[in-house]
Short mmCIF file of C-alpha atoms in Angstrom, two decimals:
data_model
loop_
_atom_site.label_atom_id
_atom_site.label_comp_id
_atom_site.label_asym_id
_atom_site.label_seq_id
_atom_site.Cartn_x
_atom_site.Cartn_y
_atom_site.Cartn_z
CA MET V 1 -68.42 22.73 20.71
CA THR V 2 -70.53 20.09 22.48
CA MET V 3 -69.16 16.57 22.20
CA LEU V 4 -71.32 13.81 20.79
CA ARG V 5 -72.83 11.68 23.58
CA ALA V 6 -72.66 8.01 22.62
CA ALA V 7 -73.56 4.80 24.43
CA PHE V 8 -72.04 1.45 23.47
CA ILE V 9 -74.03 -1.59 24.59
CA THR V 10 -72.10 -4.86 24.68
CA PRO V 11 -74.09 -8.13 24.53
CA GLY V 12 -73.65 -8.94 28.22
CA ALA V 13 -72.31 -12.39 27.39
CA PHE V 14 -68.81 -11.74 28.75
CA PRO V 15 -67.32 -9.23 31.19
CA ILE V 16 -65.55 -6.14 30.01
CA PRO V 17 -62.55 -5.89 29.91
CA SER V 18 -62.42 -9.22 28.15
CA ALA V 19 -59.25 -10.94 29.36
CA MET V 20 -61.09 -14.27 29.30
CA GLY V 21 -63.97 -13.14 27.13
CA GLY V 22 -65.20 -12.70 23.62
CA SER V 23 -64.13 -10.82 20.55
CA VAL V 24 -67.09 -8.41 20.58
CA GLU V 25 -66.10 -7.06 23.98
CA ARG V 26 -62.49 -6.84 22.90
CA VAL V 27 -63.41 -4.73 19.87
CA VAL V 28 -65.40 -2.31 22.05
CA GLU V 29 -62.66 -1.93 24.64
CA LYS V 30 -60.11 -1.17 21.90
CA VAL V 31 -62.12 1.15 19.65
CA VAL V 32 -64.12 3.30 22.08
CA PRO V 33 -61.13 4.78 23.99
CA GLU V 34 -59.71 5.85 20.62
CA LEU V 35 -62.80 8.05 20.12
CA ILE V 36 -61.81 10.27 23.04
CA PRO V 37 -61.67 13.33 23.06
CA HIS V 38 -64.10 13.64 20.13
CA VAL V 39 -66.92 11.69 21.81
CA SER V 40 -68.38 11.57 25.31
CA ALA V 41 -68.74 7.80 25.45
CA THR V 42 -70.10 5.32 27.98
CA ILE V 43 -69.82 1.54 27.69
CA TYR V 44 -72.46 -0.80 29.12
CA GLY V 45 -71.52 -4.38 29.89
CA ARG V 46 -71.43 -7.32 32.22
CA LEU V 47 -69.80 -7.40 35.63
CA GLY V 48 -66.85 -9.74 36.05
CA LYS V 49 -64.97 -11.17 39.00
CA ARG V 50 -62.73 -8.66 40.77
CA ILE V 51 -63.89 -5.84 38.47
CA PRO V 52 -65.57 -2.87 40.20
CA ALA V 53 -69.02 -2.14 38.76
CA ASN V 54 -68.07 1.38 37.65
CA ARG V 55 -64.36 1.06 36.88
CA SER V 56 -63.45 3.06 33.79
CA LEU V 57 -61.61 1.64 30.80
CA ASN V 58 -58.77 3.78 29.46
CA GLY V 59 -60.66 6.92 30.39
CA VAL V 60 -64.09 5.71 29.24
CA PRO V 61 -66.81 5.22 31.90
CA VAL V 62 -68.10 1.64 32.02
CA ILE V 63 -71.39 0.75 33.68
CA ARG V 64 -71.50 -2.95 34.55
CA PHE V 65 -74.41 -5.15 35.55
CA PRO V 66 -74.47 -8.60 37.19
CA ALA V 67 -74.50 -11.74 35.06
CA VAL V 68 -78.26 -12.05 34.68
CA ASN V 69 -80.53 -13.32 31.91
CA LYS V 70 -80.68 -11.42 28.61
CA ALA V 71 -84.07 -9.81 29.26
CA LYS V 72 -83.01 -8.51 32.68
CA TYR V 73 -79.71 -7.22 31.31
CA PHE V 74 -81.48 -5.31 28.55
CA LYS V 75 -83.92 -3.82 31.06
CA LEU V 76 -81.08 -2.66 33.33
CA VAL V 77 -79.22 -1.07 30.44
CA SER V 78 -82.36 0.66 29.16
CA GLY V 79 -83.00 2.09 32.61
CA ARG V 80 -79.56 3.67 32.71
CA LEU V 81 -79.87 5.01 29.17
CA ALA V 82 -83.11 6.77 30.11
CA LYS V 83 -81.15 8.92 32.58
CA ILE V 84 -78.68 10.31 30.04
CA ARG V 85 -80.54 10.15 26.69
CA PRO V 86 -77.44 9.77 24.48
CA GLU V 87 -77.50 11.11 20.92
CA VAL V 88 -76.15 7.82 19.59
CA ILE V 89 -76.86 4.36 21.00
CA GLN V 90 -74.69 1.70 19.40
CA VAL V 91 -75.77 -1.91 19.91
CA GLU V 92 -73.01 -4.47 19.54
CA ASN V 93 -74.09 -7.59 17.64
CA ARG V 94 -77.63 -7.87 19.07
CA PRO V 95 -80.05 -6.76 16.31
CA LEU V 96 -83.07 -7.98 18.27
CA TRP V 97 -82.66 -5.02 20.65
CA ILE V 98 -82.85 -2.38 17.91
CA PRO V 99 -86.67 -2.00 17.53
CA ARG V 100 -87.20 -1.78 21.29
CA LEU V 101 -84.52 0.87 21.69
CA LYS V 102 -85.94 2.81 18.76
CA ARG V 103 -89.34 2.91 20.47
CA SER V 104 -87.89 3.84 23.86
CA PHE V 105 -85.46 6.47 22.55
CA PRO V 106 -87.07 8.02 19.44
CA HIS V 107 -84.79 11.06 19.55
CA SER V 108 -81.57 9.02 19.62
CA ARG V 109 -79.84 7.57 16.59
CA ILE V 110 -79.80 3.80 17.00
CA TRP V 111 -76.79 2.18 15.38
CA LEU V 112 -76.20 -1.54 14.97
CA ASN V 113 -72.60 -2.75 14.92
CA LEU V 114 -72.83 -6.22 13.44
CA HIS V 115 -69.82 -8.45 14.01
CA SER V 116 -70.98 -11.65 12.30
CA THR V 117 -73.89 -13.37 10.57
CA THR V 118 -74.77 -15.39 13.67
CA PHE V 119 -77.41 -13.16 15.24
CA ILE V 120 -79.27 -12.33 12.03
CA ASN V 121 -80.06 -15.98 11.36
CA PRO V 122 -81.99 -18.80 13.10
CA PRO V 123 -82.27 -19.68 15.90
CA TYR V 124 -81.90 -16.01 16.89
CA LEU V 125 -83.94 -14.35 14.14
CA ASN V 126 -86.17 -15.61 11.36
CA ARG V 127 -86.35 -13.78 8.03
CA LEU V 128 -89.19 -11.46 9.03
CA GLN V 129 -87.56 -10.58 12.35
CA ARG V 130 -84.26 -9.93 10.60
CA LYS V 131 -85.89 -7.52 8.18
CA ARG V 132 -87.78 -5.72 10.95
CA CYS V 133 -84.68 -5.33 13.15
CA LEU V 134 -82.41 -4.13 10.37
CA LEU V 135 -84.97 -1.67 9.03
CA ALA V 136 -85.33 -0.19 12.52
CA ALA V 137 -81.63 0.71 12.72
CA ASP V 138 -80.61 4.21 11.64
CA TYR V 139 -77.21 2.92 10.59
CA ILE V 140 -75.58 -0.49 10.31
CA GLN V 141 -71.83 -0.86 10.70
CA VAL V 142 -70.19 -4.09 9.53
CA ASN V 143 -66.59 -5.22 9.61
CA SER V 144 -66.24 -6.45 6.01
CA GLU V 145 -67.54 -6.10 2.48
CA PHE V 146 -68.52 -9.75 2.78
CA LEU V 147 -70.88 -8.93 5.63
CA ARG V 148 -72.27 -5.89 3.79
CA ASN V 149 -73.06 -8.04 0.75
CA TYR V 150 -74.54 -10.78 2.92
CA ILE V 151 -76.97 -8.34 4.52
CA GLN V 152 -78.02 -6.35 1.47
CA THR V 153 -78.63 -9.53 -0.52
CA ARG V 154 -81.15 -10.63 2.10
CA VAL V 155 -82.60 -7.23 3.02
CA PRO V 156 -82.03 -4.94 0.00
CA GLN V 157 -83.98 -2.10 1.63
CA VAL V 158 -81.13 -1.42 4.09
CA ALA V 159 -78.31 -1.28 1.53
CA GLY V 160 -78.02 2.50 1.75
CA LYS V 161 -77.35 2.61 5.47
CA ILE V 162 -74.62 -0.04 5.70
CA LYS V 163 -71.05 1.13 6.29
CA VAL V 164 -67.95 -1.07 6.25
CA ASN V 165 -65.43 -0.45 9.01
CA HIS V 166 -62.60 -2.94 9.14
CA LEU V 167 -61.37 -3.92 12.58
CA GLY V 168 -57.89 -3.34 13.90
CA VAL V 169 -55.15 -4.68 16.09
CA ASP V 170 -52.91 -3.27 18.81
CA ALA V 171 -49.67 -3.66 16.88
CA ALA V 172 -47.57 -2.57 19.86
CA ARG V 173 -48.60 -5.79 21.64
CA PHE V 174 -47.18 -7.93 18.83
CA PRO V 175 -43.41 -7.63 18.42
CA GLY V 176 -42.36 -8.41 14.88
CA LYS V 177 -40.42 -11.63 14.39
CA SER V 178 -37.49 -9.69 12.97
CA SER V 179 -37.22 -7.35 15.97
CA LEU V 180 -34.76 -7.98 18.79
CA GLU V 181 -37.68 -8.31 21.20
CA GLY V 182 -39.43 -10.75 18.90
CA MET V 183 -36.35 -12.90 18.44
CA GLY V 184 -35.80 -13.00 22.20
CA ILE V 185 -39.38 -14.05 22.93
CA SER V 186 -39.26 -16.68 20.19
CA GLU V 187 -36.08 -18.23 21.57
CA ARG V 188 -37.40 -18.31 25.15
CA TRP V 189 -40.82 -19.64 24.19
CA ARG V 190 -39.45 -22.37 21.93
CA SER V 191 -36.96 -23.40 24.62
CA LYS V 192 -39.74 -23.49 27.21
CA HIS V 193 -41.68 -26.02 25.12
CA GLY V 194 -38.67 -27.98 23.92
CA TRP V 195 -39.23 -27.17 20.25
CA GLY V 196 -35.86 -25.60 19.45
CA GLY V 197 -35.55 -24.84 15.75
CA ARG V 198 -38.46 -27.00 14.55
CA PRO V 199 -40.72 -25.43 11.89
CA ILE V 200 -43.92 -24.34 13.65
CA VAL V 201 -47.33 -24.03 12.00
CA LEU V 202 -49.73 -22.16 14.28
CA TYR V 203 -53.51 -22.12 14.60
CA VAL V 204 -55.10 -19.76 17.15
CA GLY V 205 -58.85 -19.75 17.68
CA ARG V 206 -61.87 -21.65 18.84
CA LEU V 207 -62.12 -25.39 18.28
CA ILE V 208 -65.47 -25.58 16.50
CA PRO V 209 -66.23 -27.26 13.15
CA GLN V 210 -66.58 -24.06 11.12
CA LYS V 211 -63.02 -23.05 12.01
CA GLY V 212 -61.76 -25.99 9.96
CA VAL V 213 -59.02 -27.33 12.25
CA HIS V 214 -59.87 -30.88 11.13
CA HIS V 215 -58.79 -29.90 7.61
CA LEU V 216 -55.46 -28.66 8.94
CA LEU V 217 -54.94 -32.01 10.66
CA SER V 218 -55.91 -33.80 7.45
CA ALA V 219 -53.13 -31.86 5.73
CA LEU V 220 -50.60 -32.90 8.36
CA PRO V 221 -49.21 -36.08 6.70
CA SER V 222 -48.40 -34.11 3.55
CA ILE V 223 -46.89 -31.27 5.60
CA ILE V 224 -44.65 -33.76 7.44
CA ALA V 225 -43.61 -35.32 4.13
CA GLN V 226 -42.33 -31.90 3.04
CA ALA V 227 -40.97 -30.80 6.44
CA PRO V 228 -40.30 -33.95 8.52
CA ASN V 229 -39.65 -32.03 11.74
CA ALA V 230 -42.71 -29.77 11.50
CA MET V 231 -44.93 -29.02 14.50
CA VAL V 232 -48.58 -28.00 14.27
CA VAL V 233 -49.47 -25.98 17.36
CA ILE V 234 -53.19 -25.53 18.05
CA VAL V 235 -54.00 -22.81 20.58
CA GLY V 236 -57.61 -22.59 21.71
CA SER V 237 -60.64 -24.39 23.06
CA ALA V 238 -64.27 -24.85 22.13
CA ARG V 239 -65.54 -21.88 24.13
CA TYR V 240 -64.00 -18.64 25.35
CA GLY V 241 -62.34 -19.15 28.73
CA SER V 242 -63.28 -22.83 28.95
CA HIS V 243 -61.32 -26.06 28.64
CA LEU V 244 -64.45 -28.09 27.90
CA ARG V 245 -63.81 -31.02 25.54
CA THR V 246 -66.75 -31.18 23.18
CA GLY V 247 -67.37 -34.07 20.82
CA TYR V 248 -65.62 -32.14 18.07
CA VAL V 249 -62.56 -31.45 20.25
CA LYS V 250 -62.33 -35.13 21.15
CA ARG V 251 -62.40 -35.99 17.45
CA LEU V 252 -59.54 -33.57 16.82
CA TYR V 253 -57.44 -35.22 19.52
CA LYS V 254 -58.20 -38.63 18.03
CA GLN V 255 -57.33 -37.39 14.55
CA ALA V 256 -54.00 -36.04 15.82
CA ALA V 257 -53.10 -39.11 17.92
CA ARG V 258 -51.17 -40.79 15.11
CA TRP V 259 -48.95 -37.71 14.84
CA LYS V 260 -48.49 -36.97 18.54
CA ASN V 261 -44.86 -35.90 18.03
CA HIS V 262 -46.00 -33.33 15.48
CA VAL V 263 -49.10 -31.83 17.15
CA HIS V 264 -49.42 -29.80 20.33
CA PHE V 265 -52.79 -28.73 21.73
CA GLN V 266 -52.71 -25.70 24.01
CA PRO V 267 -56.13 -25.03 25.57
CA TYR V 268 -57.44 -21.50 25.80
CA VAL V 269 -54.78 -19.05 27.03
CA PRO V 270 -55.19 -15.47 28.30
CA HIS V 271 -55.27 -12.91 25.53
CA HIS V 272 -52.12 -11.19 26.81
CA GLU V 273 -50.08 -14.35 26.10
CA ILE V 274 -51.17 -14.66 22.47
CA PRO V 275 -48.31 -12.52 21.04
CA ASN V 276 -45.75 -15.00 22.41
CA TRP V 277 -47.31 -17.83 20.42
CA PHE V 278 -47.36 -15.86 17.19
CA VAL V 279 -43.82 -14.57 17.38
CA MET V 280 -42.32 -18.04 17.84
CA ALA V 281 -44.20 -19.56 14.88
CA ASP V 282 -43.16 -19.72 11.23
CA VAL V 283 -46.57 -19.81 9.52
CA ALA V 284 -50.07 -18.95 10.76
CA VAL V 285 -53.02 -20.94 9.42
CA VAL V 286 -56.67 -19.84 9.41
CA PRO V 287 -58.58 -22.74 7.81
CA SER V 288 -62.13 -21.45 8.39
CA ILE V 289 -64.88 -22.99 6.28
CA GLY V 290 -67.86 -21.08 7.70
CA ARG V 291 -69.13 -17.54 7.21
CA GLU V 292 -66.07 -15.83 8.71
CA ALA V 293 -67.14 -12.19 8.69
CA PHE V 294 -63.67 -10.82 9.39
CA GLY V 295 -61.08 -12.87 11.26
CA LEU V 296 -59.09 -10.79 13.75
CA VAL V 297 -56.55 -13.57 14.12
CA ASN V 298 -55.25 -12.80 10.61
CA LEU V 299 -54.33 -9.28 11.75
CA GLU V 300 -52.64 -10.54 14.91
CA ALA V 301 -50.49 -12.91 12.87
CA MET V 302 -49.63 -10.20 10.35
CA ALA V 303 -48.74 -7.76 13.13
CA ALA V 304 -46.21 -10.34 14.36
CA GLU V 305 -44.72 -10.58 10.84
CA LEU V 306 -46.11 -14.04 10.18
CA PRO V 307 -47.16 -15.11 6.70
CA VAL V 308 -50.78 -16.29 6.79
CA VAL V 309 -52.31 -19.23 4.96
CA ALA V 310 -56.06 -18.67 5.14
CA THR V 311 -59.12 -19.80 3.26
CA ASN V 312 -60.96 -17.36 1.03
CA ALA V 313 -64.04 -17.69 3.24
CA GLY V 314 -66.02 -14.58 4.15
CA GLY V 315 -64.10 -11.39 4.81
CA MET V 316 -60.64 -12.90 5.16
CA LYS V 317 -59.75 -12.15 1.56
CA GLU V 318 -60.09 -8.46 2.48
CA ILE V 319 -57.24 -8.88 4.97
CA VAL V 320 -54.77 -11.37 3.50
CA VAL V 321 -53.34 -10.31 0.14
CA ASP V 322 -52.81 -13.52 -1.82
CA GLY V 323 -49.18 -13.90 -2.83
CA SER V 324 -48.09 -10.81 -0.90
CA THR V 325 -48.85 -11.20 2.82
CA GLY V 326 -49.67 -14.90 2.62
CA TYR V 327 -51.80 -17.25 0.57
CA LEU V 328 -55.52 -17.78 0.19
CA VAL V 329 -56.78 -21.31 -0.40
CA SER V 330 -60.17 -22.73 -1.23
CA ALA V 331 -62.62 -23.44 1.60
CA ASP V 332 -64.07 -26.33 -0.44
CA SER V 333 -63.79 -29.48 1.66
CA ALA V 334 -62.79 -31.49 -1.41
CA VAL V 335 -59.55 -29.56 -1.95
CA ILE V 336 -58.79 -27.55 1.20
CA ALA V 337 -56.40 -30.06 2.83
CA GLY V 338 -54.33 -30.39 -0.34
CA GLU V 339 -54.13 -26.64 -0.87
CA LEU V 340 -53.23 -26.04 2.78
CA SER V 341 -50.40 -28.58 2.72
CA SER V 342 -49.06 -27.22 -0.57
CA ARG V 343 -48.87 -23.61 0.59
CA ILE V 344 -47.66 -24.44 4.11
CA GLY V 345 -44.97 -26.72 2.71
CA GLN V 346 -43.89 -24.04 0.24
CA LEU V 347 -43.51 -21.46 3.02
CA LEU V 348 -41.70 -23.79 5.41
CA ALA V 349 -39.16 -24.49 2.66
CA ASN V 350 -38.50 -20.82 1.89
CA GLU V 351 -37.31 -18.63 4.75
CA THR V 352 -36.88 -15.58 2.50
CA GLU V 353 -40.48 -15.77 1.29
CA ARG V 354 -41.72 -16.13 4.87
CA ARG V 355 -39.73 -13.11 5.98
CA ASP V 356 -40.78 -10.91 3.06
CA MET V 357 -44.46 -11.81 3.40
CA GLY V 358 -44.30 -11.20 7.13
CA LEU V 359 -42.81 -7.74 6.68
CA ARG V 360 -45.41 -6.81 4.06
CA GLY V 361 -48.13 -8.09 6.36
CA ARG V 362 -47.03 -5.86 9.22
CA ASP V 363 -46.81 -2.88 6.86
CA ARG V 364 -50.39 -3.56 5.77
CA VAL V 365 -51.51 -3.64 9.39
CA MET V 366 -49.74 -0.39 10.24
CA ASN V 367 -51.27 1.41 7.26
CA HIS V 368 -54.88 0.24 7.51
CA PHE V 369 -55.64 -2.12 10.38
CA LEU V 370 -54.90 -0.30 13.64
CA TRP V 371 -57.66 0.41 16.16
CA ARG V 372 -56.99 4.09 15.56
CA HIS V 373 -58.02 3.61 11.94
CA THR V 374 -61.26 1.92 12.99
CA ALA V 375 -62.08 4.81 15.33
CA GLU V 376 -61.27 7.41 12.66
CA ARG V 377 -63.66 5.75 10.22
CA TRP V 378 -66.36 5.63 12.92
CA LEU V 379 -66.03 9.39 13.40
CA GLU V 380 -66.22 9.97 9.65
CA PHE V 381 -69.42 7.93 9.42
CA GLN V 382 -71.19 9.87 12.16
CA ARG V 383 -70.32 13.18 10.48
CA GLU V 384 -72.05 12.13 7.25
#
């Protein structure tokens, strides 16, 4: 039986593999190798420092191009595609490319894998462009019911070709807090930073307004009132792989200055170090207030057996089960700080609840949110 030939086109914004790069590239590098041996796949992406142009990724050929402008990158990728004529061309998060690929490769199925709402809205696409690009796709894969509903509300004509495929996590990278390995890492990491047995509330992600870190800091006085020794640890920066202090980041530092003994900022760290931060924490917080299509960080926290306090924004309520694997709070700016402090304080005061929620969270990950599950659903979709 001939294997399906499929091409996966990353946006070209970050190198692949994505040690210092973006979430789109990370999803591709995790899912596509899981499709082997059912699919003959090739990944197209950007060249990075000290990465050979044609180095494979876990058995999948990767064709890399220099960091050039978007138009040049698309032209280079299209030229390579013309040589192999894949049956499926999957475009990652760049809907604007769909109509051009459909014209150039009329005999290929052109799939759009949409990771967020960003690139189907201004300044990237206006309403007419959005409709044209989405109609041109043979199939649209999204990572949440939220994103499906968002699209079909705006372009009802494409409702029938949208498929939801939740993302996953590499659970083996995240030792559970209750495991011997997890306990060892936690002890070493806490000792390294001088935090001992202090209660640790962890945020991991970009420092941009829609991620809501300012609301977490607004909740801090109430958190300290309930847990006087609490630490809020904020891991991340404004942009992937950059320590740039934007105006918003400066405001966060100013907001936290009064509580300097209770707040630690850790600028962007390599992705391979992230499990250490999760396993030493007591509670993970995801206070997003924007259109959060999915929220991989929730899965990473759950894989490490952390209870998650997240807002009910976007697709996060499809991940966190309120009252079981954590708590969902309102994303309304009028009440979010109060709800965050209430739930965080409750969890910090109850070790048994934290442990039980953490264990249920990891079970949920293992049963539904592994990269293998994402790949299996992808294969099911293409058979339909």
